[in-house]
């Protein structure tokens, strides 16, 4: 298993090398210097999927057909898949927080925190990646991360652009679409944590 993920990591790092996938485009993260807790939120509404820019409803309809057309799967498999999809959508903010807490430990990042500031991920587009035994491709996220005042969301203190962000991180459900997307949010948090650390110097 370790060899598999090493192979995946090498593939991703090779294809992603030299591409700027996370960039601060406005403001500064330095305002977080004296904070001990920051709220996190992930917006997963009106997201487009795949290279064809289809809606979530269209994407799910396609996945349903693929599952039902597979003689080894069927209705029960689809029921389980869609339940997991909905469950993971509610957990993406927690994965994002997990990544942040992994790389920047001076602040506690968590969902639904009563903190002065919020890191808001606005998801615009997703490619769920794929898994095919010995080879795999991570999920990609395009969107924005905004540092806002929790009680005044129109006050944007910093803005980070995500452009097909696909840095690799492993989790238990990486073989499934929702697991790869969760891993992408966690990875986003890890790399953003590094940017916050740089901003504190």
CSV table of C-alpha atoms in Angstrom, one decimal:
chain,number,residue,atom,x,y,z
A,1,UNK,CA,0.0,0.0,0.0
A,2,UNK,CA,2.8,2.4,0.9
A,3,UNK,CA,4.4,1.8,-2.6
A,4,UNK,CA,1.1,2.6,-4.2
A,5,UNK,CA,0.8,6.0,-2.5
A,6,UNK,CA,4.4,6.7,-3.1
A,7,UNK,CA,3.8,6.1,-6.8
A,8,UNK,CA,0.7,8.4,-6.7
A,9,UNK,CA,2.7,11.1,-4.9
A,10,UNK,CA,5.5,11.0,-7.6
A,11,UNK,CA,3.0,11.2,-10.4
A,12,UNK,CA,1.2,14.2,-8.9
A,13,UNK,CA,4.4,16.0,-8.0
A,14,UNK,CA,5.7,15.5,-11.5
A,15,UNK,CA,2.6,16.9,-13.2
A,16,UNK,CA,2.1,19.7,-10.7
A,17,UNK,CA,5.7,20.9,-10.5
A,18,UNK,CA,6.1,24.6,-11.4
A,19,UNK,CA,2.4,25.4,-11.4
A,20,UNK,CA,1.2,28.0,-8.9
A,21,UNK,CA,-2.0,26.4,-7.5
A,22,UNK,CA,-2.4,28.5,-4.3
A,23,UNK,CA,-1.8,32.3,-4.4
A,24,UNK,CA,-2.6,35.2,-2.1
A,25,UNK,CA,-4.1,37.8,-4.3
A,26,UNK,CA,-5.3,40.3,-1.8
A,27,UNK,CA,-4.7,41.4,1.8
A,28,UNK,CA,-2.5,39.5,4.3
A,29,UNK,CA,-2.9,36.6,6.7
A,30,UNK,CA,-0.7,38.4,9.2
A,31,UNK,CA,-3.9,39.7,11.0
A,32,UNK,CA,-4.2,36.2,12.6
A,33,UNK,CA,-1.0,36.7,14.6
A,34,UNK,CA,-2.6,37.3,18.0
A,35,UNK,CA,-5.5,34.9,17.5
A,36,UNK,CA,-5.8,31.6,19.3
A,37,UNK,CA,-8.9,30.3,17.5
A,38,UNK,CA,-10.2,30.7,14.0
A,39,UNK,CA,-13.5,29.5,12.5
A,40,UNK,CA,-13.5,27.5,9.2
A,41,UNK,CA,-16.3,27.1,6.7
A,42,UNK,CA,-16.6,25.4,3.3
A,43,UNK,CA,-19.2,26.5,0.8
A,44,UNK,CA,-20.2,23.7,-1.5
A,45,UNK,CA,-23.0,25.2,-3.5
A,46,UNK,CA,-23.4,25.6,-7.2
A,47,UNK,CA,-20.2,23.7,-7.7
A,48,UNK,CA,-19.3,22.7,-11.3
A,49,UNK,CA,-17.7,19.3,-11.9
A,50,UNK,CA,-15.3,17.7,-14.4
A,51,UNK,CA,-13.8,19.2,-17.5
A,52,UNK,CA,-17.3,19.6,-19.0
A,53,UNK,CA,-18.3,22.0,-16.1
A,54,UNK,CA,-21.5,20.0,-15.3
A,55,UNK,CA,-23.6,20.7,-12.2
A,56,UNK,CA,-23.6,18.5,-9.1
A,57,UNK,CA,-27.0,17.1,-10.1
A,58,UNK,CA,-25.7,16.1,-13.5
A,59,UNK,CA,-22.5,14.6,-12.0
A,60,UNK,CA,-24.5,12.5,-9.5
A,61,UNK,CA,-26.9,11.3,-12.3
A,62,UNK,CA,-23.9,10.2,-14.3
A,63,UNK,CA,-22.4,8.4,-11.2
A,64,UNK,CA,-25.7,6.7,-10.5
A,65,UNK,CA,-25.9,5.4,-14.0
A,66,UNK,CA,-22.4,4.0,-13.8
A,67,UNK,CA,-23.1,2.3,-10.5
A,68,UNK,CA,-26.4,0.8,-11.5
A,69,UNK,CA,-25.0,-0.4,-14.9
A,70,UNK,CA,-22.3,-2.4,-13.1
A,71,UNK,CA,-23.7,-5.9,-12.6
A,72,UNK,CA,-21.5,-6.3,-9.5
A,73,UNK,CA,-23.0,-3.3,-7.7
A,74,UNK,CA,-26.6,-2.1,-8.2
A,75,UNK,CA,-29.2,-0.3,-6.0
A,76,UNK,CA,-27.7,-1.1,-2.6
A,77,UNK,CA,-24.3,0.0,-3.8
A,78,UNK,CA,-25.7,3.3,-5.1
A,79,UNK,CA,-27.7,3.9,-1.8
A,80,UNK,CA,-24.4,3.5,0.2
A,81,UNK,CA,-22.5,5.7,-2.3
A,82,UNK,CA,-24.9,8.6,-2.2
A,83,UNK,CA,-25.2,8.4,1.6
A,84,UNK,CA,-21.4,8.7,1.9
A,85,UNK,CA,-21.4,11.5,-0.6
A,86,UNK,CA,-23.8,13.6,1.5
A,87,UNK,CA,-22.0,12.7,4.7
A,88,UNK,CA,-18.7,13.8,3.4
A,89,UNK,CA,-20.1,17.1,2.1
A,90,UNK,CA,-20.8,18.0,5.7
A,91,UNK,CA,-17.3,17.0,6.8
A,92,UNK,CA,-15.2,18.9,4.2
A,93,UNK,CA,-14.8,21.8,6.6
A,94,UNK,CA,-13.4,19.5,9.3
A,95,UNK,CA,-10.9,18.0,6.8
A,96,UNK,CA,-9.8,21.6,5.9
A,97,UNK,CA,-9.4,22.4,9.6
A,98,UNK,CA,-7.4,19.2,10.1
A,99,UNK,CA,-5.0,20.2,7.4
A,100,UNK,CA,-4.6,23.7,8.9
A,101,UNK,CA,-4.0,22.3,12.4
A,102,UNK,CA,-1.4,19.9,11.0
A,103,UNK,CA,0.9,22.6,9.8
A,104,UNK,CA,0.2,25.6,12.0
A,105,UNK,CA,-0.2,24.8,15.7
A,106,UNK,CA,-0.4,28.2,17.3
A,107,UNK,CA,-4.0,28.6,16.3
A,108,UNK,CA,-6.9,26.2,16.8
A,109,UNK,CA,-8.9,26.0,13.5
A,110,UNK,CA,-12.3,24.4,13.8
A,111,UNK,CA,-15.8,24.4,12.3
A,112,UNK,CA,-18.4,26.4,14.1
A,113,UNK,CA,-16.0,28.1,16.4
A,114,UNK,CA,-17.1,31.4,18.0
A,115,UNK,CA,-14.0,33.2,16.8
A,116,UNK,CA,-13.4,36.7,15.5
A,117,UNK,CA,-12.2,35.5,12.1
A,118,UNK,CA,-13.3,32.9,9.7
A,119,UNK,CA,-11.4,31.2,6.8
A,120,UNK,CA,-14.1,30.6,4.2
A,121,UNK,CA,-13.5,28.2,1.3
A,122,UNK,CA,-15.7,29.1,-1.7
A,123,UNK,CA,-15.6,26.1,-4.0
A,124,UNK,CA,-16.2,26.9,-7.7
A,125,UNK,CA,-15.1,23.7,-9.5
A,126,UNK,CA,-14.0,20.2,-8.7
A,127,UNK,CA,-12.4,17.3,-10.6
A,128,UNK,CA,-12.9,14.3,-8.3
A,129,UNK,CA,-9.8,12.4,-9.6
A,130,UNK,CA,-9.8,8.7,-10.1
A,131,UNK,CA,-8.4,5.5,-8.7
A,132,UNK,CA,-7.4,2.5,-10.8
A,133,UNK,CA,-5.5,0.0,-8.7
A,134,UNK,CA,-1.8,0.9,-9.0
A,135,UNK,CA,-2.4,4.3,-10.4
A,136,UNK,CA,-4.5,7.2,-9.2
A,137,UNK,CA,-5.1,10.9,-9.6
A,138,UNK,CA,-5.9,13.3,-6.8
A,139,UNK,CA,-9.0,15.5,-6.8
A,140,UNK,CA,-8.6,19.1,-8.0
A,141,UNK,CA,-10.2,22.2,-6.4
A,142,UNK,CA,-10.7,25.6,-8.0
A,143,UNK,CA,-12.1,28.5,-5.9
A,144,UNK,CA,-11.2,31.1,-3.3
A,145,UNK,CA,-10.3,31.1,0.4
A,146,UNK,CA,-11.4,34.3,2.1
A,147,UNK,CA,-10.3,35.5,5.5
A,148,UNK,CA,-13.3,37.4,6.8
A,149,UNK,CA,-14.7,38.8,10.0
A,150,UNK,CA,-17.1,36.2,11.4
A,151,UNK,CA,-19.8,38.7,12.3
A,152,UNK,CA,-19.2,40.9,9.3
A,153,UNK,CA,-18.6,38.6,6.2
A,154,UNK,CA,-18.3,41.5,3.8
A,155,UNK,CA,-15.1,42.5,5.6
A,156,UNK,CA,-12.5,40.5,3.6
A,157,UNK,CA,-9.0,40.8,5.1
A,158,UNK,CA,-7.3,38.4,2.7
A,159,UNK,CA,-8.1,36.4,-0.4
A,160,UNK,CA,-6.3,33.3,-1.7
A,161,UNK,CA,-6.9,31.9,-5.1
A,162,UNK,CA,-7.0,28.1,-5.7
A,163,UNK,CA,-6.4,27.0,-9.3
A,164,UNK,CA,-6.9,23.3,-9.8
A,165,UNK,CA,-5.3,22.7,-6.4
A,166,UNK,CA,-4.3,19.0,-6.3
A,167,UNK,CA,-1.5,18.5,-3.8
A,168,UNK,CA,-1.4,14.9,-2.5
A,169,UNK,CA,-2.5,13.8,0.9
A,170,UNK,CA,-3.6,10.3,1.9
A,171,UNK,CA,-6.8,9.2,3.7
A,172,UNK,CA,-8.7,6.0,4.3
A,173,UNK,CA,-11.3,6.7,1.6
A,174,UNK,CA,-8.9,7.8,-1.2
A,175,UNK,CA,-10.3,5.1,-3.6
A,176,UNK,CA,-13.7,6.9,-3.6
A,177,UNK,CA,-14.6,10.2,-5.1
A,178,UNK,CA,-15.8,11.8,-1.8
A,179,UNK,CA,-12.6,10.6,-0.1
A,180,UNK,CA,-10.4,12.1,-2.7
A,181,UNK,CA,-12.3,15.4,-2.4
A,182,UNK,CA,-11.9,15.3,1.4
A,183,UNK,CA,-8.2,14.7,0.9
A,184,UNK,CA,-8.0,17.7,-1.4
A,185,UNK,CA,-9.6,20.0,1.3
A,186,UNK,CA,-7.2,18.6,3.9
A,187,UNK,CA,-4.3,19.2,1.6
A,188,UNK,CA,-5.6,22.8,1.0
A,189,UNK,CA,-5.5,23.3,4.7
A,190,UNK,CA,-2.0,22.0,5.1
A,191,UNK,CA,-0.6,24.3,2.4
A,192,UNK,CA,-2.6,27.3,3.7
A,193,UNK,CA,-1.2,26.6,7.2
A,194,UNK,CA,2.3,27.0,5.7
A,195,UNK,CA,1.3,30.3,4.2
A,196,UNK,CA,0.0,31.5,7.5
A,197,UNK,CA,3.2,30.5,9.2
A,198,UNK,CA,5.2,32.5,6.6
A,199,UNK,CA,2.9,35.5,7.2
A,200,UNK,CA,3.8,35.5,10.9
A,201,UNK,CA,7.5,36.1,10.3
